Coordinates of C-alpha atoms in Angstrom, one line a residue:
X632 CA 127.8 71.7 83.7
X633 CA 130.7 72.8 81.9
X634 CA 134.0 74.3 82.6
X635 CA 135.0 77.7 81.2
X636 CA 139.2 78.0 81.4
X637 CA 138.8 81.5 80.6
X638 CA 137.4 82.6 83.8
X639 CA 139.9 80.3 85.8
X640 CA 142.0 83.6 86.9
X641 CA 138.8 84.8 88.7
X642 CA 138.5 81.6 90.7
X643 CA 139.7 81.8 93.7
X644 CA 142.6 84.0 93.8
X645 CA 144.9 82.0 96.9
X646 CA 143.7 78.0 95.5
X647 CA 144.9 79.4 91.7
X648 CA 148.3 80.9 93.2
X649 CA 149.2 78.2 94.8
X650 CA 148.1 75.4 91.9
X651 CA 150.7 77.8 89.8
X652 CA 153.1 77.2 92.5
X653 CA 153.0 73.4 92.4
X654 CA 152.9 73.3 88.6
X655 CA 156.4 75.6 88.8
X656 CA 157.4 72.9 91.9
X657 CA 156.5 70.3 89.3
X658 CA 158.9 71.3 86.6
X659 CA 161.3 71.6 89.4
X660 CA 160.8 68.1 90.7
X661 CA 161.2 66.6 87.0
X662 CA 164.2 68.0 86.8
X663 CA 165.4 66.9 90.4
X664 CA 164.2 63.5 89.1
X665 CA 166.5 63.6 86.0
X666 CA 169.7 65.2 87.5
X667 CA 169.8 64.3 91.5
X668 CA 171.0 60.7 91.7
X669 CA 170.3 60.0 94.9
X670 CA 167.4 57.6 96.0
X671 CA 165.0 57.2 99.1
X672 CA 162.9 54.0 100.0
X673 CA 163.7 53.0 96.8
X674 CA 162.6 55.2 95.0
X675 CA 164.1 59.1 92.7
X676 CA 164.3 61.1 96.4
X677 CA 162.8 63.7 94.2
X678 CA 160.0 61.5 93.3
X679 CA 157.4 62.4 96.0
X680 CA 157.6 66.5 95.7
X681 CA 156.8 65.8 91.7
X682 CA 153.9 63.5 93.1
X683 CA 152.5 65.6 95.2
X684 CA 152.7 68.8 93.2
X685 CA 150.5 67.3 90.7
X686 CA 148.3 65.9 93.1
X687 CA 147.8 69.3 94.8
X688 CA 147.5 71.3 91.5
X689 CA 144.8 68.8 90.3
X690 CA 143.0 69.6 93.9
X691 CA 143.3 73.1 93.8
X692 CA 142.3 73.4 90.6
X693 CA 139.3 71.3 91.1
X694 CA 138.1 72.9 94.3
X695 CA 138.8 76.6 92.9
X696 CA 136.1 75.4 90.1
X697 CA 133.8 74.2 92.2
X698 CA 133.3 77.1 94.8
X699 CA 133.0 79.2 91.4
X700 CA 129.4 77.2 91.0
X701 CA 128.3 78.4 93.9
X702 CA 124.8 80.2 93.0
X703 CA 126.0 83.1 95.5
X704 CA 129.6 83.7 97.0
X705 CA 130.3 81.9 100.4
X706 CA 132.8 84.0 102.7
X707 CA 132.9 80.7 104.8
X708 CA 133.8 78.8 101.6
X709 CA 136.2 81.2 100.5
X710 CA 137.9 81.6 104.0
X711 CA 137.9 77.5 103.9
X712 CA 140.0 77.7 100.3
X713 CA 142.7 79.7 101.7
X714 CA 142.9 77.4 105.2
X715 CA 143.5 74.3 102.6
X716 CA 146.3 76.6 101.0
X717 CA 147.4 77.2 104.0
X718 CA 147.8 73.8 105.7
X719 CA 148.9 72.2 101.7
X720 CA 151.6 75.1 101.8
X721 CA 153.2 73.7 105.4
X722 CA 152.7 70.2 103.6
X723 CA 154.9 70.7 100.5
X724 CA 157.4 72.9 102.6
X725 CA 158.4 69.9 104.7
X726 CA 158.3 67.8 101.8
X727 CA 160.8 69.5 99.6
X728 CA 162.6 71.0 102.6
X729 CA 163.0 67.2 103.8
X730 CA 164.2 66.2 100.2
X731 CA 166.9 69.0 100.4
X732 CA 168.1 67.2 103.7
X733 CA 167.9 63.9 102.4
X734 CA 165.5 62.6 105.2
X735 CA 162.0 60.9 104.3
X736 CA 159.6 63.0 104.9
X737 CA 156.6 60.7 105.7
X738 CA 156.7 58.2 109.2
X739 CA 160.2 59.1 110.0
X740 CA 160.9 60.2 113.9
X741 CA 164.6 59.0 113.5
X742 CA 165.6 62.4 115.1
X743 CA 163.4 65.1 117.5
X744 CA 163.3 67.6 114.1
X745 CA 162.3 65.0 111.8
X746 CA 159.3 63.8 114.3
X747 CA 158.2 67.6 114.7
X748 CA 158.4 68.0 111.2
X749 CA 156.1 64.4 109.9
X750 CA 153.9 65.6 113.5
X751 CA 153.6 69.0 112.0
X752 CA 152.7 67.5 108.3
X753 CA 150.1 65.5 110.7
X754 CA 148.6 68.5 112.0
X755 CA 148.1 70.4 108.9
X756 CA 146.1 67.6 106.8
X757 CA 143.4 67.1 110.0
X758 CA 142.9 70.9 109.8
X759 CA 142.9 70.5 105.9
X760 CA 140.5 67.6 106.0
X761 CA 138.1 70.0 108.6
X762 CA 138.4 72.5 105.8
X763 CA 137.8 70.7 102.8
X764 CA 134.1 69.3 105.1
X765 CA 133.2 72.5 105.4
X766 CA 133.1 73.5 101.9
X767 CA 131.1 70.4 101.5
X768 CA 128.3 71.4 104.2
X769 CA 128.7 74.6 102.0
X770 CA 128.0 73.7 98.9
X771 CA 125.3 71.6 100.2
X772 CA 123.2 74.2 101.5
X773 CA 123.8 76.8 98.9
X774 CA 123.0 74.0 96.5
X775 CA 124.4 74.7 93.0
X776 CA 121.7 74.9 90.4
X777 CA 122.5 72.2 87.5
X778 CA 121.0 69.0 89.4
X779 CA 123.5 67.0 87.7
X780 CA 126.7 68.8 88.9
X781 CA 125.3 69.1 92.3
X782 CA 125.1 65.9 92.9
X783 CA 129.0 65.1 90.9
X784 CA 130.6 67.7 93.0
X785 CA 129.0 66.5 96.5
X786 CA 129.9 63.3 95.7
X787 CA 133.6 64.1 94.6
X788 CA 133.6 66.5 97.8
X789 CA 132.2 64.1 100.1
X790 CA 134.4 60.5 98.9
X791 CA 137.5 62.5 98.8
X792 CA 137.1 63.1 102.3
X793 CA 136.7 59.2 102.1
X794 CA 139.9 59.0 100.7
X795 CA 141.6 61.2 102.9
X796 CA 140.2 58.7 105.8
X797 CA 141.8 55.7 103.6
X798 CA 145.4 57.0 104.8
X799 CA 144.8 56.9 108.1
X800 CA 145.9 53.1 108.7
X801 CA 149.2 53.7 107.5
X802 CA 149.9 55.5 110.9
X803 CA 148.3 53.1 113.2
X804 CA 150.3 50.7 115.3
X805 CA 149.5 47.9 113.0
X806 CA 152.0 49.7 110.5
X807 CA 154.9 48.9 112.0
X808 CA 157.5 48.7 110.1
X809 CA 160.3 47.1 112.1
X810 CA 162.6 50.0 111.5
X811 CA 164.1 52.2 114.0
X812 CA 162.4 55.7 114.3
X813 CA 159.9 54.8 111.4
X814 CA 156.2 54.9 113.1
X815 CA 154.3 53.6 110.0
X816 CA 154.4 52.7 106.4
X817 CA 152.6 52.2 102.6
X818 CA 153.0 49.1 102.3
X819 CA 151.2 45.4 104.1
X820 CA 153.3 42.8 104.7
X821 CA 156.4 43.9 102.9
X822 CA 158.7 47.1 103.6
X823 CA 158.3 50.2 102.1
X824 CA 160.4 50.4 99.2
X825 CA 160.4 47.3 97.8
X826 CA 159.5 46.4 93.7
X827 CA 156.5 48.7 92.8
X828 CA 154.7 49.9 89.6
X829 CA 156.3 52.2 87.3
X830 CA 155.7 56.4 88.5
X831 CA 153.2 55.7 90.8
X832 CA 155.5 53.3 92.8
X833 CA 152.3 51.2 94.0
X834 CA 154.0 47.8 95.7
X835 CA 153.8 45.1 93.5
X836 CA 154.8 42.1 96.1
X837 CA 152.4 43.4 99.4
X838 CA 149.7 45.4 99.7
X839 CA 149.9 49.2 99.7
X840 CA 147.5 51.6 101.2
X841 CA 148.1 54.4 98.4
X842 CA 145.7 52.7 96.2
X843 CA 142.6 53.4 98.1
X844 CA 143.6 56.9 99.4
X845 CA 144.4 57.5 95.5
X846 CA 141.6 56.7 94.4
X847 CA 139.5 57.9 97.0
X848 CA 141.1 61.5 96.1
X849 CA 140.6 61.8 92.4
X850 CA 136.4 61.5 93.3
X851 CA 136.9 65.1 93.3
X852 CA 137.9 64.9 89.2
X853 CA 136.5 61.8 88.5
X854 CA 132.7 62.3 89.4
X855 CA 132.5 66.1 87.6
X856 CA 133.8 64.5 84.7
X857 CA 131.6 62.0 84.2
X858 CA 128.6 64.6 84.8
X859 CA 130.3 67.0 82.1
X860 CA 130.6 63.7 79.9
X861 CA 126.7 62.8 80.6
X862 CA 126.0 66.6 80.0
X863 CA 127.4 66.4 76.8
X864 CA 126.8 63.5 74.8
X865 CA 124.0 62.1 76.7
X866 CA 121.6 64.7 76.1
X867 CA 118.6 62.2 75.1
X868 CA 118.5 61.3 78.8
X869 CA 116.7 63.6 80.7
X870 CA 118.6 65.7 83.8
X871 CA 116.9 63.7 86.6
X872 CA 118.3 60.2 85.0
X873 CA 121.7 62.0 84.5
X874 CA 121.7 63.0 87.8
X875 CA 121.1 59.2 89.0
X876 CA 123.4 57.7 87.6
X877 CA 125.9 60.4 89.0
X878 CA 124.6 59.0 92.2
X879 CA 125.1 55.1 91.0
X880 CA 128.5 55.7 89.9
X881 CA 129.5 57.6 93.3
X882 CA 128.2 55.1 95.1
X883 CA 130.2 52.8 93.1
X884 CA 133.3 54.6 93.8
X885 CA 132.7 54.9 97.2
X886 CA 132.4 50.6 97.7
X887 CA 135.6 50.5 95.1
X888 CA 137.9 53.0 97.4
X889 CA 137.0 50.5 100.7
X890 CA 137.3 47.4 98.3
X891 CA 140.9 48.6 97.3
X892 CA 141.9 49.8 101.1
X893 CA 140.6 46.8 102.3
X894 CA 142.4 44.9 99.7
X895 CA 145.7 46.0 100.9
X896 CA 145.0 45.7 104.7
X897 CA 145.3 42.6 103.5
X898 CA 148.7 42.5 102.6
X899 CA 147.4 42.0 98.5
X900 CA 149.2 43.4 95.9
X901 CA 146.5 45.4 93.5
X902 CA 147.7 43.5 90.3
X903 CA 147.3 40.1 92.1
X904 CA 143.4 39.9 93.7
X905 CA 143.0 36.5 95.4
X906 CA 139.5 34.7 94.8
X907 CA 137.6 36.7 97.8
X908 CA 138.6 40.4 96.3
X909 CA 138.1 39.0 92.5
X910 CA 134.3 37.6 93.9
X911 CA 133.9 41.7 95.7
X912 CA 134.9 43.4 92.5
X913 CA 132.4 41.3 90.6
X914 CA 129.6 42.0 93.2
X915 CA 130.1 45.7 92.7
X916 CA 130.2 45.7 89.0
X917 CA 127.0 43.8 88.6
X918 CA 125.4 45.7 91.3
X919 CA 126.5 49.1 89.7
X920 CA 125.5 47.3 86.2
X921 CA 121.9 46.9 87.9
X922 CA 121.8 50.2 89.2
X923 CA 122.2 51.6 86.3
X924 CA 119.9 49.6 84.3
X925 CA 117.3 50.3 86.3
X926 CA 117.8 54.4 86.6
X927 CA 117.2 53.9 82.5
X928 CA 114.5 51.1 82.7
X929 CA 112.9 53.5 84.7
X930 CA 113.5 56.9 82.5
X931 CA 111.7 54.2 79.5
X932 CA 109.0 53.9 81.4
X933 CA 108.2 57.4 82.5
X934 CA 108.2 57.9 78.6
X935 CA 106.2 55.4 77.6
X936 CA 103.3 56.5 80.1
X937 CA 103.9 60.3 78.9
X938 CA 103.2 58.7 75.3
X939 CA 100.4 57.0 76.3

């Protein structure tokens, strides 16, 4: 499993225009950073368009790859690419158009345009999250030939859908956040806004449901890296065992997305775990620890009854 840059321009053609777009919207965004003084929710108001842009480059990057694994093409995939560039494109237009007005662009119904706007941005991610499955069913069935970056780019497909789904209590009534207009928040048991971690703006005095839907997201980088790492330096193990532990790790990641969300439904900041979440994160890593161990106890013993 390997990943040849070269080729990237024959990836597919809308996901790489529109990850050249973001990285241009990024630059932009640094610059708005740097020269626009003005602030929103505490934070640089350009702060969230250079956020995003990454985010979305990073995505469409990743998912132009991974449809380029496909043993055969997929129309259906294909078609799928361009509804994500699509809905992402209505996504980062009310975002920037919404930092030109010096509104939020996230919760805020404080007028009938900025509600049609956030419902519109609503909209367009639940059509996004419908197209990013069916690439998944896709590349499922078609079932990409390495064994080991089958399983890393399900598994990346499957628990970023997972952390698309870790978002989703921000907007429920439970998110209240006390403020005229505003029908949701980040942040558990403080307001949005408040002290938070340097860039990534994570609150550092409540909980914050970022975390989780962060994490959850970068699956889609996170698992095909650590097959391409296996791949290529751990080529005593054989591809079956490198393909388990994909599966141990994803699984791992998948508990550590929910332990996180779950973490800041609890109104816990993510630098300051109380006993119980401190006690869960311990359970996973010795469980993952055990997993593991036994995917290679197991490879050693296959050997040794080859040998014998």
């Amino acid at each position: 499993m390997t990943i040849d840059l070269r080729r990237a321009a024959h990836w597919h053609r809308p996901l790489m225009v529109f990850v050249s777009a973001m990285a241009v919207l990024t630059v932009i965004s640094a610059i708005g950073i740097l020269v626009d003084s003005r602030v929103l929710t505490g934070a640089p108001i350009w702060l969230k368009p250079f956020k995003f842009a990454i985010s979305f480059a990073l995505y469409g990057t990743t998912l132009a790859w991974m449809l380029s694994l496909l043993p055969r093409r997929s129309r259906v995939a294909e078609w799928a690419g361009t509804v994500v560039v699509a809905m992402a494109v209505i996504e980062m237009v009310v975002i920037v158009g919404q930092v030109l007005r010096g509104q939020t662009s996230h919760f805020n119904g404080t007028s009938p345009l900025n509600a049609a706007l956030f419902t519109a941005m609503g909209a367009a991610i639940m059509v996004l999250f419908v197209a990013h499955f069916v690439i998944g069913i896709v590349v499922l069935i078609r079932r990409i030939p390495d064994r080991v970056g089958a399983h890393a780019v399900g598994w990346g497909l499957g628990l970023s859908l997972l952390g698309m789904l870790a978002a989703v209590p921000m907007v429920l009534p439970m998110q209240d956040s006390g403020i005229d207009g505003i029908s949701g928040a980040h942040a558990v048991g403080v307001v949005d806004g408040g002290p938070g971690l340097p860039l990534l703006g994570w609150s550092t005095t409540g909980g914050d449901l970022r975390i989780g839907h962060f994490v959850g997201l970068h699956a889609l980088q996170a698992l095909p890296i650590l097959a391409i790492l296996l791949t290529r330096f751990a080529t005593r193990l054989d591809e079956r065992t490198r393909a388990r532990l994909v599966v141990v790790a994803g699984a791992a990641y998948g508990v550590l997305t929910v332990l996180l969300t779950w973490q800041a439904l609890r109104g816990q900041p993510l630098l300051r775990p109380d006993g119980l979440t401190m006690a869960a994160v311990a359970a996973l890593v010795v469980a993952t620890a055990t997993a593991a161990g036994l995917v290679l106890a197991r490879r050693r013993t296959s050997e040794l009854a080859l040998a014998a």
